PDB file of C-alpha atoms and ligand atoms in Angstrom:
ATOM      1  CA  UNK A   1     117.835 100.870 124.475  1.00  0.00           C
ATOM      2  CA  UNK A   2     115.077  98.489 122.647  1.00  0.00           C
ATOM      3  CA  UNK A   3     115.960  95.188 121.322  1.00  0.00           C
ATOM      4  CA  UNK A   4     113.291  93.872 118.428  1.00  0.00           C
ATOM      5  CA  UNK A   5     113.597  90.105 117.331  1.00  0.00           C
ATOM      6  CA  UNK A   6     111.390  88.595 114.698  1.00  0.00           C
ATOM      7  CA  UNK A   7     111.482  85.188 115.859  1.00  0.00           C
ATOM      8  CA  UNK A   8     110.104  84.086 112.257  1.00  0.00           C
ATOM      9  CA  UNK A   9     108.011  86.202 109.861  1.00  0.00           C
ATOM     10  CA  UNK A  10     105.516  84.733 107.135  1.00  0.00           C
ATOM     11  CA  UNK A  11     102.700  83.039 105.614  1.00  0.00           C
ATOM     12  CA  UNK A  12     102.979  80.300 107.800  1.00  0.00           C
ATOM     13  CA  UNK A  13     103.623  81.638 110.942  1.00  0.00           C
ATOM     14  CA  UNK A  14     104.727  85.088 112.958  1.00  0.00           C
ATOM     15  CA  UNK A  15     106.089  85.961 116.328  1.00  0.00           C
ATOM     16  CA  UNK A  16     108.078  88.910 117.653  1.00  0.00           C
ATOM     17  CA  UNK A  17     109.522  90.148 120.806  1.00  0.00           C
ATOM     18  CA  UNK A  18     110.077  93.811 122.161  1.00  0.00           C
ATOM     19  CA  UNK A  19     112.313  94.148 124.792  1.00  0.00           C
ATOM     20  CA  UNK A  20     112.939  97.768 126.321  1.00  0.00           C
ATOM     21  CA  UNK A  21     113.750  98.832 130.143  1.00  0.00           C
ATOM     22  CA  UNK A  22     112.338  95.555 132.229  1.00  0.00           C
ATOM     23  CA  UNK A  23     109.872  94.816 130.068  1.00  0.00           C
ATOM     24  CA  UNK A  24     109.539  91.716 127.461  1.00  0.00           C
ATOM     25  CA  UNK A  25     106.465  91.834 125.288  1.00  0.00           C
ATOM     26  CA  UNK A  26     105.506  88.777 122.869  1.00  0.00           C
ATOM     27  CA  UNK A  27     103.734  89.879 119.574  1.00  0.00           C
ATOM     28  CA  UNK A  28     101.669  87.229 118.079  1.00  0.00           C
ATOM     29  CA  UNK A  29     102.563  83.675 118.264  1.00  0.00           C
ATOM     30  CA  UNK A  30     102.018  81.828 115.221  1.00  0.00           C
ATOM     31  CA  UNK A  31     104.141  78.210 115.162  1.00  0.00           C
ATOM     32  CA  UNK A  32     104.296  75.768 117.813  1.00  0.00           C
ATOM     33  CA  UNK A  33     104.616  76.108 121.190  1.00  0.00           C
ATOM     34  CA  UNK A  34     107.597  74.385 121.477  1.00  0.00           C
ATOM     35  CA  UNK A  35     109.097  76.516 118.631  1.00  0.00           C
ATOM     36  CA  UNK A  36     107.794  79.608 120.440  1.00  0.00           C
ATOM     37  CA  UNK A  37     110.009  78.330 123.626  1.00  0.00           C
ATOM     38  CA  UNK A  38     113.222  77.141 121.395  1.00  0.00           C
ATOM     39  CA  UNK A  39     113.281  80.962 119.250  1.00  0.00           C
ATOM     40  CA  UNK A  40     113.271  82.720 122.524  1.00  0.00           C
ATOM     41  CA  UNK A  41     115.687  80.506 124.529  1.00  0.00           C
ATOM     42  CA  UNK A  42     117.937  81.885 121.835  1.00  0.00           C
ATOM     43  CA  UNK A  43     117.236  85.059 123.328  1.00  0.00           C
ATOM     44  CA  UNK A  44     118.683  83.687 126.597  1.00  0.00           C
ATOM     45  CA  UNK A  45     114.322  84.400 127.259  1.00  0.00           C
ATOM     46  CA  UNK A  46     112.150  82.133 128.680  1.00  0.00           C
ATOM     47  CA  UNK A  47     107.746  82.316 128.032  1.00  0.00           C
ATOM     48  CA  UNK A  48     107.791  82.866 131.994  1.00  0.00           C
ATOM     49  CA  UNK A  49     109.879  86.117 131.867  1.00  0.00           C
ATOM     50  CA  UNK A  50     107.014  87.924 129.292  1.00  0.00           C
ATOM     51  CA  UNK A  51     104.665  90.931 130.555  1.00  0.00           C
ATOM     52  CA  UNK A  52     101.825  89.808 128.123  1.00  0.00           C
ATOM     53  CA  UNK A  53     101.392  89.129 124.261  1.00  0.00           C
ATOM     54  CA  UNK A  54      99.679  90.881 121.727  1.00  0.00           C
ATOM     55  CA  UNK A  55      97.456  89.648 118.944  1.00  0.00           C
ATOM     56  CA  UNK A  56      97.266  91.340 115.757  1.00  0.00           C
ATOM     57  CA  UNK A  57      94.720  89.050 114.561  1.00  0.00           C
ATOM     58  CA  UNK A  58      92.848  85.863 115.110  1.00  0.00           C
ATOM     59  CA  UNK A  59      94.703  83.515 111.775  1.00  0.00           C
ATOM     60  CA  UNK A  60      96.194  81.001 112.532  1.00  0.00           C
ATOM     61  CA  UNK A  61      99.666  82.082 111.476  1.00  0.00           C
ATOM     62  CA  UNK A  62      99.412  84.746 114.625  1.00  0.00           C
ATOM     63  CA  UNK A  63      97.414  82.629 117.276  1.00  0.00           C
ATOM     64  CA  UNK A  64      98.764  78.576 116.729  1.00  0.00           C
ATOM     65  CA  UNK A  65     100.613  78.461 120.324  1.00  0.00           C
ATOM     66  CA  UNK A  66      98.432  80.675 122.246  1.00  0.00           C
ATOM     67  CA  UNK A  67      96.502  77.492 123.598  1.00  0.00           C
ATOM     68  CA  UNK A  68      99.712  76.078 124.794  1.00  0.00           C
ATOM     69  CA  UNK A  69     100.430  79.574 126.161  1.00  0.00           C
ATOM     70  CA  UNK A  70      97.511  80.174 128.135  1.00  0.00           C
ATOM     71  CA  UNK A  71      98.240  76.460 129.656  1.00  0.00           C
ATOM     72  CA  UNK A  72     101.876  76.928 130.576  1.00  0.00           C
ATOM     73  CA  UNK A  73     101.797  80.810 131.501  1.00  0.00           C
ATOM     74  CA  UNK A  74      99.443  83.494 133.501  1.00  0.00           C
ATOM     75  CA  UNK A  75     100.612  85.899 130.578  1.00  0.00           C
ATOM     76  CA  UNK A  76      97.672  88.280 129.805  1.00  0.00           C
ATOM     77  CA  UNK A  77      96.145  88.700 126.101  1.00  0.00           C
ATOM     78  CA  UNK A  78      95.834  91.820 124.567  1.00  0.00           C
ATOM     79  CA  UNK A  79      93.618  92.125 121.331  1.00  0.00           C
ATOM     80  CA  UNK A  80      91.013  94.149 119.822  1.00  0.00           C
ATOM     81  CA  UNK A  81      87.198  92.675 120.421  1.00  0.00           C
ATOM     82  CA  UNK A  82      86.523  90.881 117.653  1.00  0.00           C
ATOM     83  CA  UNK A  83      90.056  88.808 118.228  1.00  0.00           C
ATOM     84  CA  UNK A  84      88.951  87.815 121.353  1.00  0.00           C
ATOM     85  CA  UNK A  85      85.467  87.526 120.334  1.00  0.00           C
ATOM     86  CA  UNK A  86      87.050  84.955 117.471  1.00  0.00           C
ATOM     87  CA  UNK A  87      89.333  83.158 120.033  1.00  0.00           C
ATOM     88  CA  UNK A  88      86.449  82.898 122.241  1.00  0.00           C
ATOM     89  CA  UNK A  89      84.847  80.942 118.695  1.00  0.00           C
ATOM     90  CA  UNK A  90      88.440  78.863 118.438  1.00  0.00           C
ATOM     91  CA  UNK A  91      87.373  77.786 122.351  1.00  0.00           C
ATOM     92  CA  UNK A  92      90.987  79.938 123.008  1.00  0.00           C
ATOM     93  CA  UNK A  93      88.596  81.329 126.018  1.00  0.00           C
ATOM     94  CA  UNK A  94      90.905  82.431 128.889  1.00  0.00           C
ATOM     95  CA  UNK A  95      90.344  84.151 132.397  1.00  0.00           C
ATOM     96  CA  UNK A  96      88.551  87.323 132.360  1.00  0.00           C
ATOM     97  CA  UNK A  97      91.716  88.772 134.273  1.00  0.00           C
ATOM     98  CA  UNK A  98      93.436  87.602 131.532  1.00  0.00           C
ATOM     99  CA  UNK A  99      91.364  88.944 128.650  1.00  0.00           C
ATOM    100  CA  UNK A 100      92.750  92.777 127.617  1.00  0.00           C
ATOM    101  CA  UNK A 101      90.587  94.648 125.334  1.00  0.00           C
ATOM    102  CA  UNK A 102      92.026  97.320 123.237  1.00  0.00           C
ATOM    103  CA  UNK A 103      90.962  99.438 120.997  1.00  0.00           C
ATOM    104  CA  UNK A 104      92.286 101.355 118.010  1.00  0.00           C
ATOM    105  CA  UNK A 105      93.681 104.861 118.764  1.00  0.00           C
ATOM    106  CA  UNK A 106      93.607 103.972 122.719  1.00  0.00           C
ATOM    107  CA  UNK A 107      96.935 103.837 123.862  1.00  0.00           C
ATOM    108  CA  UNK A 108      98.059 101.957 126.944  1.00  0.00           C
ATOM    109  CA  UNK A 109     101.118 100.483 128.791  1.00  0.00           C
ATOM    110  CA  UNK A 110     102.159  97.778 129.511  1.00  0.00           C
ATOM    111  CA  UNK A 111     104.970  98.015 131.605  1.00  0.00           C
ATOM    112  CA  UNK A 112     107.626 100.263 130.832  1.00  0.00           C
ATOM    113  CA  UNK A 113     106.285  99.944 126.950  1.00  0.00           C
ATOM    114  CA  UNK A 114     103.557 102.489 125.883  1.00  0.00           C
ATOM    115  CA  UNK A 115     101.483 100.534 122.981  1.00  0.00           C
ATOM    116  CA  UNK A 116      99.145 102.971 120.363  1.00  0.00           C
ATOM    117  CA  UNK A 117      96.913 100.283 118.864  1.00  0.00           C
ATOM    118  CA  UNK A 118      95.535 101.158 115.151  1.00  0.00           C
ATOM    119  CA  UNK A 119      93.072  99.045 112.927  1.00  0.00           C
ATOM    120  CA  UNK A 120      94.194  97.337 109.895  1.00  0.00           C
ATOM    121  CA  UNK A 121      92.325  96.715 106.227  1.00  0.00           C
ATOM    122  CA  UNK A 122      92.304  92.498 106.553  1.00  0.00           C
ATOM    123  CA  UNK A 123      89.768  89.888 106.375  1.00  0.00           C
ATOM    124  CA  UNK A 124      89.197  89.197 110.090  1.00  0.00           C
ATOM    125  CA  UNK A 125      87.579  91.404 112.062  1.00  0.00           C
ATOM    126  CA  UNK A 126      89.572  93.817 114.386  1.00  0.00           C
ATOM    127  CA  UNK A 127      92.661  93.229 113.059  1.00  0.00           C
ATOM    128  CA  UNK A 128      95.365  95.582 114.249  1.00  0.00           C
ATOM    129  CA  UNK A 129      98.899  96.937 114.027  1.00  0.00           C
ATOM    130  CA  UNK A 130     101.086  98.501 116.976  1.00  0.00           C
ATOM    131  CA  UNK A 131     102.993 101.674 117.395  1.00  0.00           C
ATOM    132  CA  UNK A 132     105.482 101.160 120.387  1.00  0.00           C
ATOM    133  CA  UNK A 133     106.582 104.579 122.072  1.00  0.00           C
ATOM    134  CA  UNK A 134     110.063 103.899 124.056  1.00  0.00           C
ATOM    135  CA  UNK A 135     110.265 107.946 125.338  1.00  0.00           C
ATOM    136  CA  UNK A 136     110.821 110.016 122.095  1.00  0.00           C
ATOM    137  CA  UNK A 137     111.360 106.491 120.412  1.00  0.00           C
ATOM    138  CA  UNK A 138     108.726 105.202 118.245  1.00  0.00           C
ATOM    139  CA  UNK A 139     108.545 101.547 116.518  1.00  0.00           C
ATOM    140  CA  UNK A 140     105.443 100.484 114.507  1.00  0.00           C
ATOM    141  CA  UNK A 141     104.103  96.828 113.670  1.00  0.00           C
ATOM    142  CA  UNK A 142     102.572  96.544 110.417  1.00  0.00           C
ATOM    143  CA  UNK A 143     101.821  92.855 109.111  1.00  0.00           C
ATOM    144  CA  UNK A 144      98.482  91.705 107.174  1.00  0.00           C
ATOM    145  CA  UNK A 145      97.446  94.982 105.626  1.00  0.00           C
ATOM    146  CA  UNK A 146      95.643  94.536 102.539  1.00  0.00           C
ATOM    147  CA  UNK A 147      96.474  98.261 101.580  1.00  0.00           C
ATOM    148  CA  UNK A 148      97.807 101.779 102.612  1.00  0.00           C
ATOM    149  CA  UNK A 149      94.443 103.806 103.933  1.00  0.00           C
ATOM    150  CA  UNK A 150      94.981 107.082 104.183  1.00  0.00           C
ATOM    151  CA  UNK A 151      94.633 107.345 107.701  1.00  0.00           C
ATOM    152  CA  UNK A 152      97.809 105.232 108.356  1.00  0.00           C
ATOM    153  CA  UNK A 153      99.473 108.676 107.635  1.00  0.00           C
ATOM    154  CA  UNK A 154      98.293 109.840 110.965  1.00  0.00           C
ATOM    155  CA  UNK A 155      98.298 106.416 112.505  1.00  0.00           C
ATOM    156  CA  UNK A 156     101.441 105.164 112.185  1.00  0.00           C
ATOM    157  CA  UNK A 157     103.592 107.313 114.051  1.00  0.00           C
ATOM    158  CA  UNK A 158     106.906 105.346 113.700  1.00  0.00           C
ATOM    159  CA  UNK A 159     110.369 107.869 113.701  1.00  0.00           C
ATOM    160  CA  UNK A 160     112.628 104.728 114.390  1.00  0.00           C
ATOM    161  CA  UNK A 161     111.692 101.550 112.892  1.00  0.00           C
ATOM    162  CA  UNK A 162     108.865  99.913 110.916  1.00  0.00           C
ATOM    163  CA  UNK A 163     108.239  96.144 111.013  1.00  0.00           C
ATOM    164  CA  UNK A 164     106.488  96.530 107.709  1.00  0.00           C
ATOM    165  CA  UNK A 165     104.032  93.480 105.808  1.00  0.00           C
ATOM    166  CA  UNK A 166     106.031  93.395 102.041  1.00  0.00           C
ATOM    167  CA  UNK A 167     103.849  90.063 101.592  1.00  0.00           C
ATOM    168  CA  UNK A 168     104.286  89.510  97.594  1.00  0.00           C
ATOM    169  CA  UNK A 169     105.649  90.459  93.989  1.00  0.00           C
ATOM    170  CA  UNK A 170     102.148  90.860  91.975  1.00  0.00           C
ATOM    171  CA  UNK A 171     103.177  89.242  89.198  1.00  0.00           C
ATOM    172  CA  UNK A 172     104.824  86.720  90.980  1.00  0.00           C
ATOM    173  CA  UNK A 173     101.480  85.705  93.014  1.00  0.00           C
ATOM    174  CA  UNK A 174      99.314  85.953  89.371  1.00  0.00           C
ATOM    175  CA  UNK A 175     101.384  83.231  87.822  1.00  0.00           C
ATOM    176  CA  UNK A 176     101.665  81.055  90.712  1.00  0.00           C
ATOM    177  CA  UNK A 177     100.274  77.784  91.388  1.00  0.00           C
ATOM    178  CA  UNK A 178      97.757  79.144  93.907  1.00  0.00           C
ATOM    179  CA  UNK A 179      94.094  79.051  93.409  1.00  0.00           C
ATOM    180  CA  UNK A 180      91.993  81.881  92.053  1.00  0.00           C
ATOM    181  CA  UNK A 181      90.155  82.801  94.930  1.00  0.00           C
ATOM    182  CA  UNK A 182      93.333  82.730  97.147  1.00  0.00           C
ATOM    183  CA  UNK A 183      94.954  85.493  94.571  1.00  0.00           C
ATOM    184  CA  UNK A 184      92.076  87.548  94.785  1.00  0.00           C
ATOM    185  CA  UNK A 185      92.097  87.371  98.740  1.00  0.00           C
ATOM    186  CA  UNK A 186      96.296  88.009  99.203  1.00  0.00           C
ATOM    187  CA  UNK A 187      95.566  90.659  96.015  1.00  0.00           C
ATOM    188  CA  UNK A 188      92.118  92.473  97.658  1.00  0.00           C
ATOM    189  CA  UNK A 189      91.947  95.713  99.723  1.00  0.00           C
ATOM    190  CA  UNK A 190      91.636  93.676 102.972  1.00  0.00           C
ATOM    191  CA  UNK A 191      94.008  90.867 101.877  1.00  0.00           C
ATOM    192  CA  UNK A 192      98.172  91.714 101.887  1.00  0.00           C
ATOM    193  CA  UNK A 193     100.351  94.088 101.164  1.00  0.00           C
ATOM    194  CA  UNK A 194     102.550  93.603  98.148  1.00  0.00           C
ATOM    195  CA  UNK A 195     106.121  94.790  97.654  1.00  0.00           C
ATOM    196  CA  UNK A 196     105.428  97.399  95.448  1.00  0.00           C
ATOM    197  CA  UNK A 197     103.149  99.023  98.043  1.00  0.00           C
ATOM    198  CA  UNK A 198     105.256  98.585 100.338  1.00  0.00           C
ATOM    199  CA  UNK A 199     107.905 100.107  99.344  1.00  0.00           C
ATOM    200  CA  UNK A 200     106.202 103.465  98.348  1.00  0.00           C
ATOM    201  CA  UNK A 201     105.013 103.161 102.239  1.00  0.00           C
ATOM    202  CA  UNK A 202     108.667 102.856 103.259  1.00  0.00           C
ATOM    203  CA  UNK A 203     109.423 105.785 101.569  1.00  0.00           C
ATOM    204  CA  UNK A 204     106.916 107.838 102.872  1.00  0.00           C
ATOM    205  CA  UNK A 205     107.625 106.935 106.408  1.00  0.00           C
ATOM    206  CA  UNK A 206     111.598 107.851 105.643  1.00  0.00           C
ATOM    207  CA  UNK A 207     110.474 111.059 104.285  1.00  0.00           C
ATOM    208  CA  UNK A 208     107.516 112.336 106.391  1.00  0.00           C
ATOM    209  CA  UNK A 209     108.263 110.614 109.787  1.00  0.00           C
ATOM    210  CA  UNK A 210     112.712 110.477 109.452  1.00  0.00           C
ATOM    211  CA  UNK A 211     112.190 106.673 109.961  1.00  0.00           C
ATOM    212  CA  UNK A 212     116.113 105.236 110.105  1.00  0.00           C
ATOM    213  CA  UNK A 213     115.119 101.198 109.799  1.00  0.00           C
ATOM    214  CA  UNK A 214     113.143  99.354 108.553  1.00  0.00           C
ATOM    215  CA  UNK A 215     112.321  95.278 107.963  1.00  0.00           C
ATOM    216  CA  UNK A 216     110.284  94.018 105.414  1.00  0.00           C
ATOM    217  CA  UNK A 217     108.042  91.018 106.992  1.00  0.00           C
ATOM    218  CA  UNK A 218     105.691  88.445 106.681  1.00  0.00           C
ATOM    219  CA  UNK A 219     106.946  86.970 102.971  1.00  0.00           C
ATOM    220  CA  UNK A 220     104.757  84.896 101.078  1.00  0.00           C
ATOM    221  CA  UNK A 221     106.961  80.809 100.216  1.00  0.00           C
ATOM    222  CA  UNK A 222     105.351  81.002  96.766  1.00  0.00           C
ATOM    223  CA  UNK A 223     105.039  84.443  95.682  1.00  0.00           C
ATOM    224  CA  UNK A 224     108.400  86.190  96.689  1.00  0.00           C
ATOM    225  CA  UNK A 225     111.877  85.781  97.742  1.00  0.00           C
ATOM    226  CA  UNK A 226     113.741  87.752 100.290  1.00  0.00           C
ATOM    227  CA  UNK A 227     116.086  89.331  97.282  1.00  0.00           C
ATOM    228  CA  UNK A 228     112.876  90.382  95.335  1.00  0.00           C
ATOM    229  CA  UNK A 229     111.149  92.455  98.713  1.00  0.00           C
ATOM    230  CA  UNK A 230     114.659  94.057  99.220  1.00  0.00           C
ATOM    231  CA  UNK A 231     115.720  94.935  95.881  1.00  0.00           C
ATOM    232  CA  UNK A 232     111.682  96.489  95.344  1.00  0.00           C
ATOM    233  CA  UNK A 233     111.863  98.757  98.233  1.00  0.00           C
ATOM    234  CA  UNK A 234     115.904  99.574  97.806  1.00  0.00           C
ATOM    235  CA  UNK A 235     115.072 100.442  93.793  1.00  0.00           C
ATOM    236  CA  UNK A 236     111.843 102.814  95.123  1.00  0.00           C
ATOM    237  CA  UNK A 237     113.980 104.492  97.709  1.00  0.00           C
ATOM    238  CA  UNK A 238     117.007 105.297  95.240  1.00  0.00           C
ATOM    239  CA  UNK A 239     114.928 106.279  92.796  1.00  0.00           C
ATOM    240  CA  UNK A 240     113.568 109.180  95.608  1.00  0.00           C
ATOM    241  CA  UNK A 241     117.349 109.490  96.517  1.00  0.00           C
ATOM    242  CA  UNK A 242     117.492 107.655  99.540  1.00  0.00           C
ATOM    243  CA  UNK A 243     120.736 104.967  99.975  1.00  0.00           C
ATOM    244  CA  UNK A 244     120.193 101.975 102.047  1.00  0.00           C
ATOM    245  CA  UNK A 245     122.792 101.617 104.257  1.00  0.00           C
ATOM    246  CA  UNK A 246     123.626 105.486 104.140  1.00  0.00           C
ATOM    247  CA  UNK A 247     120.083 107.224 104.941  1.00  0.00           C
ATOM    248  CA  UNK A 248     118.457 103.732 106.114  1.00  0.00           C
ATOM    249  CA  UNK A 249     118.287 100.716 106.962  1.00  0.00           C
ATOM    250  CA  UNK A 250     116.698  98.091 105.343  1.00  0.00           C
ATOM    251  CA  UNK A 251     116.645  94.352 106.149  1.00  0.00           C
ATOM    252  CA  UNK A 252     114.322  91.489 105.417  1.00  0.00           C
ATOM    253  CA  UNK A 253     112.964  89.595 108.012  1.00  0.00           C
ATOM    254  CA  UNK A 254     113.448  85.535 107.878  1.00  0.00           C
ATOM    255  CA  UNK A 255     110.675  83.589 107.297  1.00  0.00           C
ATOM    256  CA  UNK A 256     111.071  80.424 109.377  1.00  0.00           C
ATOM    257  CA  UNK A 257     113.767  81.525 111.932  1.00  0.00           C
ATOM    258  CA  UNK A 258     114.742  83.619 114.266  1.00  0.00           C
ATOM    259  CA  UNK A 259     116.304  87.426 112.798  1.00  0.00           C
ATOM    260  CA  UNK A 260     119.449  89.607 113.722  1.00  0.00           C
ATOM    261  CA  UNK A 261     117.926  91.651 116.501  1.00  0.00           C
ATOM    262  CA  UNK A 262     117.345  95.473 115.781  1.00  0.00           C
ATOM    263  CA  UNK A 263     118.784  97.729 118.270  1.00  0.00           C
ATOM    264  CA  UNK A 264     117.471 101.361 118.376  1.00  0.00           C
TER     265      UNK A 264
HETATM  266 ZN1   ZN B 301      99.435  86.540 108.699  1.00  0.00          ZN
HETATM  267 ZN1   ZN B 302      96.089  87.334 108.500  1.00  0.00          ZN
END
């Protein structure tokens, strides 16, 4: 059995634990330290219980506690080069003991968890997602993609669950109060994914991969609203005759709290 919490999910900050077998893995941690500590002792977890976090990328809405991490823990890191080249930059330099490099399409484990790293289309450099394999089991990790590529269809192996980025309604973002270059980052190829292209992802990964769950994640405060993600994706997958709550699953993560845990 595998127990996946979003401890919060958003623009502001992101953190997620995986918990399978004896094995407790901490993806990204975004917030406060002390938050970090408070989300999982809701979990009955503790940061000194953890096998190691993983970094999707080096913003600041992924990395904000890992200072305080480093200090209070011997957790190792693992991230792609260029994050650690970046937190190296941030003077978020750790141990070389410590320091995991990983690289797209190189899986490893850690643990009792085998992790499949793949790149992802955003504006810091070796950004990446995560399938998790838990025996026949997959789950995949998908936040701050600024698009679909193509080779996601072969990357992103999930048959279980998808943690999936639903970031924004378009038209929502356009007439928001946010600046003009901001919209044209969140709206560019290597910026975030909206709802709309998210939810033709989640229905190709129903379809092509049999995926039974799925939460939408990492919701922009300005430029969406948790019924808007969920009624996009639920409208695209009954319109390609798939129910929610009949063929799948589909929840949206909460953006400054901890979520209902996902059991697969
Ligand atoms: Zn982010
Ligand atoms: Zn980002």
């Amino acid at each position: 059995m595998t127990k996946f919490t979003s401890l919060y999910s958003g623009s502001d900050r992101n953190a997620s634990v995986i918990e399978y077998k004896n094995t407790k893995i901490l993806i990204d941690c975004g917030g406060s330290f002390r938050q970090l500590c408070e989300s999982l002792k809701e979990l009955d977890l503790s940061v000194d219980e953890l096998d190691g976090v993983l970094i999707t990328h080096s913003h600041s809405d992924h990395i904000k506690a890992l200072p305080m991490l480093l200090k209070h823990t011997d957790l190792k890191v693992y991230s792609s080069l260029g994050t650690h080249e970046e937190l190296y930059d941030f003077k978020m330099d750790m141990e070389a003991e410590r320091r995991v490099i990983i690289a797209g399409g190189t899986k490893f484990y850690i643990n009792d968890i085998l992790v499949n790293p793949f790149d992802t289309p955003h504006d810091t450099g070796g950004s990446m997602g995560f399938n998790f394999e838990f025996g026949e089991k997959i789950m995949t990790y998908a936040t701050d993609v600024g698009h679909i590529p193509v080779e996601f269809k072969d990357w992103i192996t999930a048959n279980e669950f998808v943690f999936l980025e639903s970031n924004h309604d378009v038209e929502m973002l356009k007439n928001s109060a946010r600046p003009y270059f901001l919209k044209q980052r969140i709206l560019g190829k290597r910026g975030h994914l909206s709802n709309k292209l998210s939810a033709e992802f989640s229905n190709y990964l129903i379809k092509n991969n049999g995926v039974k769950k799925i939460m939408l994640a990492h919701l922009s405060a300005e430029a969406n609203t948790p019924r808007t993600a969920y009624e996009s994706t639920r409208s695209k997958l009954e319109q390609n005759n798939i129910i929610v709550g009949k063929d799948v699953e589909l929840q949206v993560a909460n953006r400054g709290v901890i979520s209902d845990t996902v059991v697969f």
